[in-house]
Coordinates of C-alpha atoms and ligand atoms in Angstrom, one line a residue:
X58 CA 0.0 0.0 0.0
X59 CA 1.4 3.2 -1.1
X60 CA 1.4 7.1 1.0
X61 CA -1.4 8.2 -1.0
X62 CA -3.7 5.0 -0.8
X63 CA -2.6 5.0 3.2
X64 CA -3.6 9.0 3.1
X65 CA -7.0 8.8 1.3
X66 CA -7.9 5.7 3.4
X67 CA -7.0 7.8 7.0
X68 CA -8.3 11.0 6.2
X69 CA -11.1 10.6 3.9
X70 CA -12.2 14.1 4.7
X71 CA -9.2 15.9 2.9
X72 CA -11.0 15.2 0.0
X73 CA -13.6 17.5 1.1
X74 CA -14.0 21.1 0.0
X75 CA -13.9 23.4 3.2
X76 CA -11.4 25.9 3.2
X77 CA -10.1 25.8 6.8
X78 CA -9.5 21.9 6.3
X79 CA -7.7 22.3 3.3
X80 CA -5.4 24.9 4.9
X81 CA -5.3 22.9 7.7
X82 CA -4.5 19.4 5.8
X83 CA -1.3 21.6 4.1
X84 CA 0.2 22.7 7.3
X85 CA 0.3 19.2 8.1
X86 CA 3.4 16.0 7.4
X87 CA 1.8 13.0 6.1
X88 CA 2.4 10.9 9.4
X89 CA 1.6 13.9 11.4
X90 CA -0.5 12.0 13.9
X91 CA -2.4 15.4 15.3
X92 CA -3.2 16.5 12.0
X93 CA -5.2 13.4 11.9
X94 CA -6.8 14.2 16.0
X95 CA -7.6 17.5 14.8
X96 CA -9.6 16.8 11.5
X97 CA -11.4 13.9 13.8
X98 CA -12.3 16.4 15.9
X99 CA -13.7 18.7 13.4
X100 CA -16.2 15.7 12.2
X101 CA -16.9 14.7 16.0
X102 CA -17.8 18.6 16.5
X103 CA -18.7 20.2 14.4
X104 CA -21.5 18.1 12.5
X105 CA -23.1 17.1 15.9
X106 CA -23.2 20.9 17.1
X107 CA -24.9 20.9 13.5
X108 CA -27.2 18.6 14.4
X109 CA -28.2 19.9 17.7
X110 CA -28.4 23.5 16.8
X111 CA -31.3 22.3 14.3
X112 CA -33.0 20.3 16.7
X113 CA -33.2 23.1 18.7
X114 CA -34.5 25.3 16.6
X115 CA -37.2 22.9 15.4
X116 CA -37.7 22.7 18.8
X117 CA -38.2 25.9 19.2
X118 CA -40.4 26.6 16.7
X119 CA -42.7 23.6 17.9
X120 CA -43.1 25.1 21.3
X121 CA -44.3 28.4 20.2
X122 CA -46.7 26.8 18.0
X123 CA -48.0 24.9 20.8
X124 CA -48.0 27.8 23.2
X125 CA -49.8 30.2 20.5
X126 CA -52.5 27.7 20.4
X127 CA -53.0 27.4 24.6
X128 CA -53.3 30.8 23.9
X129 CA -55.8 31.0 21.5
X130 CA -57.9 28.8 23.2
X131 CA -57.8 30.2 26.8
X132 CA -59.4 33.3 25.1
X133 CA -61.6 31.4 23.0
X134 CA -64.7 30.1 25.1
X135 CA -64.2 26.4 25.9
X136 CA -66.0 24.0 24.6
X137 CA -67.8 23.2 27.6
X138 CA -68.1 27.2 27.7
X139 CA -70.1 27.1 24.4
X140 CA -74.2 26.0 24.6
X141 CA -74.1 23.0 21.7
X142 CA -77.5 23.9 20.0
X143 CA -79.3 21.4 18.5
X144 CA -79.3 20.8 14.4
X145 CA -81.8 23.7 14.0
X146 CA -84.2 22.8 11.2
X147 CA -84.2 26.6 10.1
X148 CA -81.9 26.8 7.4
X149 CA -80.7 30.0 7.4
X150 CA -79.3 28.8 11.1
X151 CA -77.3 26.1 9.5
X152 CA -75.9 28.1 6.3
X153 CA -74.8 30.4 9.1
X154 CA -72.3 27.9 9.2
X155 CA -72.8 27.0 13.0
X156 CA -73.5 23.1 12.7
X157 CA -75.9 23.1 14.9
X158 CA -73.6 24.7 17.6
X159 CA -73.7 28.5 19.1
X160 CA -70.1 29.0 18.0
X161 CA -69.1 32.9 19.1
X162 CA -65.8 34.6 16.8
X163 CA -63.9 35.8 19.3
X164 CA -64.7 39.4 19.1
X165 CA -68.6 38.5 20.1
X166 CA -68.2 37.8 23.3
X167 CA -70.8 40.2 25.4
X168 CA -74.4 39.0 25.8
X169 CA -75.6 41.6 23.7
X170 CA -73.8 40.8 21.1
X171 CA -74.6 37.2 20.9
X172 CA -78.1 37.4 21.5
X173 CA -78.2 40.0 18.3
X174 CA -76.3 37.2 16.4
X175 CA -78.5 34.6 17.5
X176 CA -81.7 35.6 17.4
X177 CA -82.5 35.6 14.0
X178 CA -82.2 31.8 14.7
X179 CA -85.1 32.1 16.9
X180 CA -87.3 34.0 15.3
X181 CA -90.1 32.0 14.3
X182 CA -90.4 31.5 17.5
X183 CA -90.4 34.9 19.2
X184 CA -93.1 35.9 21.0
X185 CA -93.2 40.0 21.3
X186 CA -93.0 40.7 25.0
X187 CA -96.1 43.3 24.9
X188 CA -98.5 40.1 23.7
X189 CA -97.5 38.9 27.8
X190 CA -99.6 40.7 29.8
X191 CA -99.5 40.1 33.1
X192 CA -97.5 37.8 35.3
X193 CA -100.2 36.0 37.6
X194 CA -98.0 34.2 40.1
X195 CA -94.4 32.5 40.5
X196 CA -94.6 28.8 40.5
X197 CA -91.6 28.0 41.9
X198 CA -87.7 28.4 41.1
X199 CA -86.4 26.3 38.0
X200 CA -83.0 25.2 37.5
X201 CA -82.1 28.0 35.2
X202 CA -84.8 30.8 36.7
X203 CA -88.3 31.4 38.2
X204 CA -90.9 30.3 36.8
X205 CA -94.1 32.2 36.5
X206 CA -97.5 31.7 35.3
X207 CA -98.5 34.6 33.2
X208 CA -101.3 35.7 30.9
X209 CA -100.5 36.0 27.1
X210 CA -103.3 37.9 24.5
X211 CA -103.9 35.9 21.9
X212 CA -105.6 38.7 19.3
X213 CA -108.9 38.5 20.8
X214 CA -109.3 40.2 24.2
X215 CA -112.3 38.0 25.6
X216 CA -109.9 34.8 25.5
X217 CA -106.3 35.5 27.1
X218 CA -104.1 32.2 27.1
X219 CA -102.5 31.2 30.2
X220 CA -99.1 30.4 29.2
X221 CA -95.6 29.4 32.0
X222 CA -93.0 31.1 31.5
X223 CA -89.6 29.7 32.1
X224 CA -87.1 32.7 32.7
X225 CA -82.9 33.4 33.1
X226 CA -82.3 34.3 36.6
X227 CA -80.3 37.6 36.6
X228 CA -77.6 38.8 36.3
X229 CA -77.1 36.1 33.9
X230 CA -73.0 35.7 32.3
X231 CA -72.7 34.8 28.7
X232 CA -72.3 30.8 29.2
X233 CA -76.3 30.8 31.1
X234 CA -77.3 32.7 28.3
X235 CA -75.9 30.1 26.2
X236 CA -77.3 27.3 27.8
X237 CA -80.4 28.7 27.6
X238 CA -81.2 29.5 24.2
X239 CA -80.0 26.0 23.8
X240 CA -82.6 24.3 25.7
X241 CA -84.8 26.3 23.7
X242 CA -83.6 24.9 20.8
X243 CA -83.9 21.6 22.0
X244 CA -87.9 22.3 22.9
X245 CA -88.1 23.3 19.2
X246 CA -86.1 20.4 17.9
X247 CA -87.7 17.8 20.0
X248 CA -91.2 18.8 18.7
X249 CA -94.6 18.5 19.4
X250 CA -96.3 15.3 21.5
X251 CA -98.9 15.0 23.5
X252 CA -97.3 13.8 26.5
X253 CA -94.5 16.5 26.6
X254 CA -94.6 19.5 27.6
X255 CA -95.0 22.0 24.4
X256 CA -92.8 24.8 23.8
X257 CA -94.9 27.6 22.7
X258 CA -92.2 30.3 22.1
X259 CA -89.5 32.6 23.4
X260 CA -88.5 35.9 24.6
X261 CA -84.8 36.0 23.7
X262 CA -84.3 39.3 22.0
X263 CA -82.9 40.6 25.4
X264 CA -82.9 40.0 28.5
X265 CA -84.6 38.7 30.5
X266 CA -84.8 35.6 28.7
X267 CA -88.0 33.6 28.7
X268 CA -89.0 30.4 27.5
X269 CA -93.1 30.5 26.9
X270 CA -94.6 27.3 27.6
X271 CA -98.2 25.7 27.5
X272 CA -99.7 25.7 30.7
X273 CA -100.4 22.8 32.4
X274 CA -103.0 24.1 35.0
X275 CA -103.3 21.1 37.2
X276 CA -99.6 21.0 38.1
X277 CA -97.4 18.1 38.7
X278 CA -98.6 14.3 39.4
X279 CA -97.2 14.1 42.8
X280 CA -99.3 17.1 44.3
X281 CA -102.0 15.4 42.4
X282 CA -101.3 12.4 44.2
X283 CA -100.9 13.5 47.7
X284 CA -104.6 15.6 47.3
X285 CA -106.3 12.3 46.4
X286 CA -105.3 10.9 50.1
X287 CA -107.5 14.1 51.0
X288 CA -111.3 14.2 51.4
X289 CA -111.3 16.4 47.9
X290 CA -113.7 14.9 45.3
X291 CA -113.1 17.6 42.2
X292 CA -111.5 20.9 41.8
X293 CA -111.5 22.9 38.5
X294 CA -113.0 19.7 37.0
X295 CA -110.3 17.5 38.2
X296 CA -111.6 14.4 40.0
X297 CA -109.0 13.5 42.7
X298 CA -110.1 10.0 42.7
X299 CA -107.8 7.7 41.4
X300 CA -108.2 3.7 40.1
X301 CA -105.8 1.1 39.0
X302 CA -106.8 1.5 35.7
X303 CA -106.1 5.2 35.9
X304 CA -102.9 4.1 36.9
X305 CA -102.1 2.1 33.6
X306 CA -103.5 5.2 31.9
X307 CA -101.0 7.7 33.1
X308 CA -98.2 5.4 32.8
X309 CA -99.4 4.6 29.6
X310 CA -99.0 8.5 28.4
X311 CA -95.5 8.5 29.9
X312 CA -93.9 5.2 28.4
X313 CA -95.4 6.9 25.1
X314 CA -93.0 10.2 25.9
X315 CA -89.8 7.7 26.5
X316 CA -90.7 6.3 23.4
X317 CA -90.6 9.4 21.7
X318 CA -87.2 10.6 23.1
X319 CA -85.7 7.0 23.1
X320 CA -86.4 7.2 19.0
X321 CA -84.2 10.5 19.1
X322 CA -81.7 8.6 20.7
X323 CA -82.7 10.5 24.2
X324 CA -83.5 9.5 27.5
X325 CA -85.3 11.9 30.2
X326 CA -83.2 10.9 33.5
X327 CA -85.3 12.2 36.2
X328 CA -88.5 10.3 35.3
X329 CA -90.3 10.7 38.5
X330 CA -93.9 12.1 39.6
X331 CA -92.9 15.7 40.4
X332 CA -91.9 15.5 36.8
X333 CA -94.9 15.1 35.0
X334 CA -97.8 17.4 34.6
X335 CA -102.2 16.3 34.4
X336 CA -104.6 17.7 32.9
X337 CA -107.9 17.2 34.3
X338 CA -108.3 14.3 32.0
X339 CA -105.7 12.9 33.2
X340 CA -103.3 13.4 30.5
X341 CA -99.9 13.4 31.0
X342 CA -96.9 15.7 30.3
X343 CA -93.4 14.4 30.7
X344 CA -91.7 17.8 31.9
X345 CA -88.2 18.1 33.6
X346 CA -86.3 17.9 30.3
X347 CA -83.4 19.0 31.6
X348 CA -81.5 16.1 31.8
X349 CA -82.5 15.5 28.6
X350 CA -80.7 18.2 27.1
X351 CA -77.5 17.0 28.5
X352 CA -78.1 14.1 26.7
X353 CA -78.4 15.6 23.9
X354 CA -76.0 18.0 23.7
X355 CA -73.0 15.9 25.9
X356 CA -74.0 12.3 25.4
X357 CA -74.6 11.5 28.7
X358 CA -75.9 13.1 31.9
X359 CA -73.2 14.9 33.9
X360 CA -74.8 15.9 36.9
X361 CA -75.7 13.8 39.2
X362 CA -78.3 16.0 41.5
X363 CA -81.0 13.7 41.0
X364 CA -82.8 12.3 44.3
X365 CA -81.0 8.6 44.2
X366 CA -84.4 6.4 45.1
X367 CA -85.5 6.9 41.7
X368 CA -81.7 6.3 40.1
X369 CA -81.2 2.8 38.5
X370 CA -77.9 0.9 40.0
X371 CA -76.4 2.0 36.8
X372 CA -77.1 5.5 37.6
X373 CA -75.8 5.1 41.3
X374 CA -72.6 3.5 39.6
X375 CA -71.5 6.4 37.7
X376 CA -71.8 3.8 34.7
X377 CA -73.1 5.0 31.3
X378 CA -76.9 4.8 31.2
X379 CA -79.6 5.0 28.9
X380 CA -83.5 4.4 28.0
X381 CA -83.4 1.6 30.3
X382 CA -82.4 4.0 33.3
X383 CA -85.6 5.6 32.5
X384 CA -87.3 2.2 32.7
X385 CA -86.2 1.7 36.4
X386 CA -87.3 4.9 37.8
X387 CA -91.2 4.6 35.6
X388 CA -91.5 1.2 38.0
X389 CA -90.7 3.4 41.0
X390 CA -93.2 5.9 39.2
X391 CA -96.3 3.0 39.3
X392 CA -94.8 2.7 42.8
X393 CA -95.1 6.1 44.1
X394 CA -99.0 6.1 41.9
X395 CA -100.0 3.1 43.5
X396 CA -99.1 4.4 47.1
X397 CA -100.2 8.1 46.4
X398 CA -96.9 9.4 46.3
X399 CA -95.6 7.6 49.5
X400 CA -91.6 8.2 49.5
X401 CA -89.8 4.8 47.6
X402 CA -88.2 2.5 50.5
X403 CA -89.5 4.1 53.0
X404 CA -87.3 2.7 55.3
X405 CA -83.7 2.9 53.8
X406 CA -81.6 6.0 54.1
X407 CA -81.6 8.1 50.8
X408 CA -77.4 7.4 51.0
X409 CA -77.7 3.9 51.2
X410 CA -79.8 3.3 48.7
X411 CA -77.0 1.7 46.4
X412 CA -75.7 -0.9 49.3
X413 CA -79.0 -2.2 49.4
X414 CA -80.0 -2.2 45.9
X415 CA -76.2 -4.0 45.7
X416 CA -77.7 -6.8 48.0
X417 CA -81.0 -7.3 45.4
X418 CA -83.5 -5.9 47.5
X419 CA -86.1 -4.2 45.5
X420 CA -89.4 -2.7 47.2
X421 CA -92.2 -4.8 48.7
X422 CA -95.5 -4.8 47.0
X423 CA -97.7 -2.5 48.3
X424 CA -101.1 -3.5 49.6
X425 CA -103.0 -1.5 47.4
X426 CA -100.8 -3.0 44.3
X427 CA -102.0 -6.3 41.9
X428 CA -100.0 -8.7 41.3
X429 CA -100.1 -8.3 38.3
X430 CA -99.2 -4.6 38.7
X431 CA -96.0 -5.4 41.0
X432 CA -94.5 -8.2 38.4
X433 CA -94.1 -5.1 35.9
X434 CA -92.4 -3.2 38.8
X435 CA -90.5 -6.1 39.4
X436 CA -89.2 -6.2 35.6
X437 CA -88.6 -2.5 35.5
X438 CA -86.0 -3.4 38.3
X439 CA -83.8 -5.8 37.1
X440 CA -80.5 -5.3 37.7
X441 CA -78.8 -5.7 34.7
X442 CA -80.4 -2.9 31.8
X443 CA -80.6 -6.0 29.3
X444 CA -83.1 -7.4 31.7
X445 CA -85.9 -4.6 32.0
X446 CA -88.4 -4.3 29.3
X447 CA -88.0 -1.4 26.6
X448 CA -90.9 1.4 26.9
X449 CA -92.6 0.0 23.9
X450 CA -92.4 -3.6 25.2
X451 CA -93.6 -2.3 29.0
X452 CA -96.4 0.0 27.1
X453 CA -98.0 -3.2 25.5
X454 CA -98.0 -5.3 29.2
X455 CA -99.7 -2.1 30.8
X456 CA -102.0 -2.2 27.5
X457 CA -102.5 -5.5 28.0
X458 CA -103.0 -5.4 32.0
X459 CA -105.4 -2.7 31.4
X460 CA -108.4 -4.4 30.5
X461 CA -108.8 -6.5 33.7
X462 CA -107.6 -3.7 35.5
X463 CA -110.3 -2.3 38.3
X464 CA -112.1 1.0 36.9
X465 CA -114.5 1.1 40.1
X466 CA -112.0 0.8 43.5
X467 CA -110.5 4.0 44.2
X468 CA -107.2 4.1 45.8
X469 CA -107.0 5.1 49.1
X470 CA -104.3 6.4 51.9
X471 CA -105.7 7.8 55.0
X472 CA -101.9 9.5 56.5
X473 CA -101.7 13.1 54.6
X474 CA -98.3 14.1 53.4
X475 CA -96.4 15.9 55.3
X476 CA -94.2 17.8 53.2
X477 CA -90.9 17.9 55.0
X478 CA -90.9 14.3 56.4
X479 CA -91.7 13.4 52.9
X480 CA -88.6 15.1 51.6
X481 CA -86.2 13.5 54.5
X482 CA -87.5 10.3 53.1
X483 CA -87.1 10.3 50.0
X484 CA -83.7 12.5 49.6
X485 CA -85.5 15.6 47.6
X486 CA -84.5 19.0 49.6
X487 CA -88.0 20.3 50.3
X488 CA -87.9 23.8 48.4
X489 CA -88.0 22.1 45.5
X490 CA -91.2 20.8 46.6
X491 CA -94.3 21.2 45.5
X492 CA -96.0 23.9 45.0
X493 CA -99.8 23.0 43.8
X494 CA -100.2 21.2 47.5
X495 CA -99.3 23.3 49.8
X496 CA -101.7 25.9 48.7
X497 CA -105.0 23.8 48.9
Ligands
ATP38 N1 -95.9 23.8 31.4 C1 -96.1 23.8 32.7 N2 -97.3 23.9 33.2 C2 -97.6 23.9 34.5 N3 -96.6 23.8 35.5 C3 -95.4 23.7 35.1 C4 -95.0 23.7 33.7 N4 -93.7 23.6 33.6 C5 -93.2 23.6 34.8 N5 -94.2 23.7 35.7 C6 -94.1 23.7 37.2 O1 -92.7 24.0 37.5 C7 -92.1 22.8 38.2 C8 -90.7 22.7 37.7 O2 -90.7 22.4 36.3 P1 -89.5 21.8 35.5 O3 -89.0 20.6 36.2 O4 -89.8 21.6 34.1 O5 -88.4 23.0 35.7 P2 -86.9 23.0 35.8 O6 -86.4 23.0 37.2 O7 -86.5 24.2 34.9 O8 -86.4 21.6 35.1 P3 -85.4 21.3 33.9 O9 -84.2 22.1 34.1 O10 -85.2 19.8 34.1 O11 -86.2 21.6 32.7 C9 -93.0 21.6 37.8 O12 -92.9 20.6 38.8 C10 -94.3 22.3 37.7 O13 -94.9 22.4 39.1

């Protein structure tokens, strides 16, 4: 092997075109052993710091992208800032380019301006405030507001309507107003049927924010319930006299409103007797459709503020539930019917409700409840969701149980409610008890 095979073969790199090498490389003998160190060094050193420098720029750069965005998005509203609204079926909501969701540029960000920007939205279903007349009394407090009775012209002054009006509490921030229009939304998408409570219109131009509702004059089922243990025969052509096949009836009217929203995919969550309305012929409106909403808009129910006695084990778990939730608490529904709105298991502690559901204890039958009435309580609470009958499937036993049911024994509990004990009981705090009783 000669010099210059034994040179190219050591230093490969003097064939390389930098200046300072070359100089370098010149300056050197051809066995000059540090020559050889020093242009190792220059590949060990140099092309690494190379490396590194551009990993640290491209580092760099990454982190201000990613800190840009956290930016961007702490002055953005969240998204569980932003009310999802329902798929509107008004067009000109959806060419808006919202997808079915409030979704606010960032410079719209006062209540004002968003309820300008969303109203047209809700227009058809604005009611002009001047059309309510006069408030006639406050029901009780709602989840988002008061809620008021209220007397609404209709065009011909010999026949005001008597409407409920749902309001914002004030001062109300931009996320409530949100939320609100949204669940108006969710009235208008959901639709008319008879056994839910119809939206009737809005208020939503400015605040305060109302939702207008049909009125309901009777009030909610348990009230109902608790007057029939009194010595009232009739009031404003409601007969407070109630039969086991009046029972089937109402639950009837309500499995037909699960139906409904279990078609949209829905489920109501809080299916209880304070949550459904009567008419004096006894029809019944599924209201409370707040829990609903969540469904709709998050999936799933985040909240967990309802009393537990009415929750299915599911529920109690924390475990995903559905329609079949909603089947548990309608057999604590007949219950509460059967009994006249006696408290569910009377004698377990609202907190350990889940321990003894856990050990398969399910209610007694009551005296005053058919077998044949307590075997579809019975399947309603079945442990596992798989188990308990659908609404259509439990609509077609009560159809079926109907027609040997009694039409002439009316049901009877001598104790009267007594509000507050009733509430200890059955885990509900007591203001948001009942209003329609406590006044007769
Ligand atoms: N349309 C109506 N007609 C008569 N009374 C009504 C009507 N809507 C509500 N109420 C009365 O107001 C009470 C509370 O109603 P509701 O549960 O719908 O309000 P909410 O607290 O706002 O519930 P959610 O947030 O679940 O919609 C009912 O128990 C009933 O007494």
């Amino acid at each position: 092997m000669d010099d210059s095979e034994s040179r190219e073969e050591d230093i490969p790199v003097a064939m390389g075109d930098e200046r300072g090498m070359t100089r370098m490389l010149l300056e050197c003998g051809l066995n000059d052993k540090l020559c050889v160190i020093q242009e190792k060094q220059y590949e060990v050193i140099i092309v690494p710091t190379f490396l590194v420098t551009i990993f640290l720029i491209l580092l760099g750069v990454i982190l201000w992208l990613f800190m840009r965005e956290q930016r961007t998005q702490q002055q953005r509203p969240g998204p569980q800032d932003i009310a999802p609204v329902p798929p509107s079926r008004d067009l000109s909501w959806e060419a808006a380019g919202c997808g079915g969701n409030v979704a606010l540029p960032l410079k719209e960000t006062s209540v004002e301006n968003f309820l300008g920007a969303t109203t047209p939205a809700l227009a058809k279903l604005e009611v002009p405030r001047e059309q309510l007349s006069e408030v006639l009394e406050q029901i009780c407090n709602g989840s988002c507001g008061p809620i008021f009775r209220a007397s609404m012209n209709t065009g011909d002054p010999s026949k005001p309507k008597s409407v409920i009006l749902k309001a914002l509490k004030e001062p109300a921030g931009l996320h409530e107003v949100q939320d609100f229009l949204g669940r108006v939304q969710f009235h208008q998408y959901l639709g008319k049927h008879k056994n839910l409570v119809q939206l009737e219109g809005c208020c939503t131009e400015k605040l305060p924010l109302y939702m207008v509702l049909e009125d309901v004059a009777h009030g909610d089922l348990l009230s109902f319930l608790w007057t029939c243990r009194r010595d009232v025969m009739t009031m404003d052509g409601l007969l407070y006299d109630l039969t086991e096949k009046q029972v089937y009836h109402i639950g009837k009217q309500v499995l037909l409103a699960l139906e409904f929203l279990q078609d949209k995919h829905l489920f109501h969550g809080d299916v209880a007797a304070r949550n459904i309305l009567i008419q004096s012929d006894l029809t019944a409106k599924l209201c409370g459709l707040g829990l609903a909403y969540e469904v709709y808009t998050r999936g799933t129910i985040s909240s967990q503020t309802i009393p537990l006695k009415w929750l299915a084990p599911e529920r109690l778990l924390l475990r995903p539930a559905g329609i079949k939730a909603d089947v548990w608490s309608f057999g604590i529904l007949l219950y509460e019917m059967v009994t006249l709105g006696a408290p569910p298991y009377p004698e377990v502690p609202p907190t350990s409700i889940l321990q003894h559901l856990q050990r398969r204890k399910i209610m007694k039958r009551p005296s005053s409840c058919t077998h044949t009435m307590y075997n579809i309580m019975k399947s309603c609470w079945r442990w596992h969701e798989a188990g308990r009958p659908s609404p259509r499937e439990l609509r077609l036993r009560l159809e079926a149980a109907v027609r040997t049911a009694d039409d002439k024994a009316v049901l009877q509990v001598p104790e009267l409610v007594v509000p507050e004990l009733y509430a200890a009981v059955a885990g509900i705090r007591v203001e948001t008890l009942f209003y329609n009783y406590s006044i007769l």
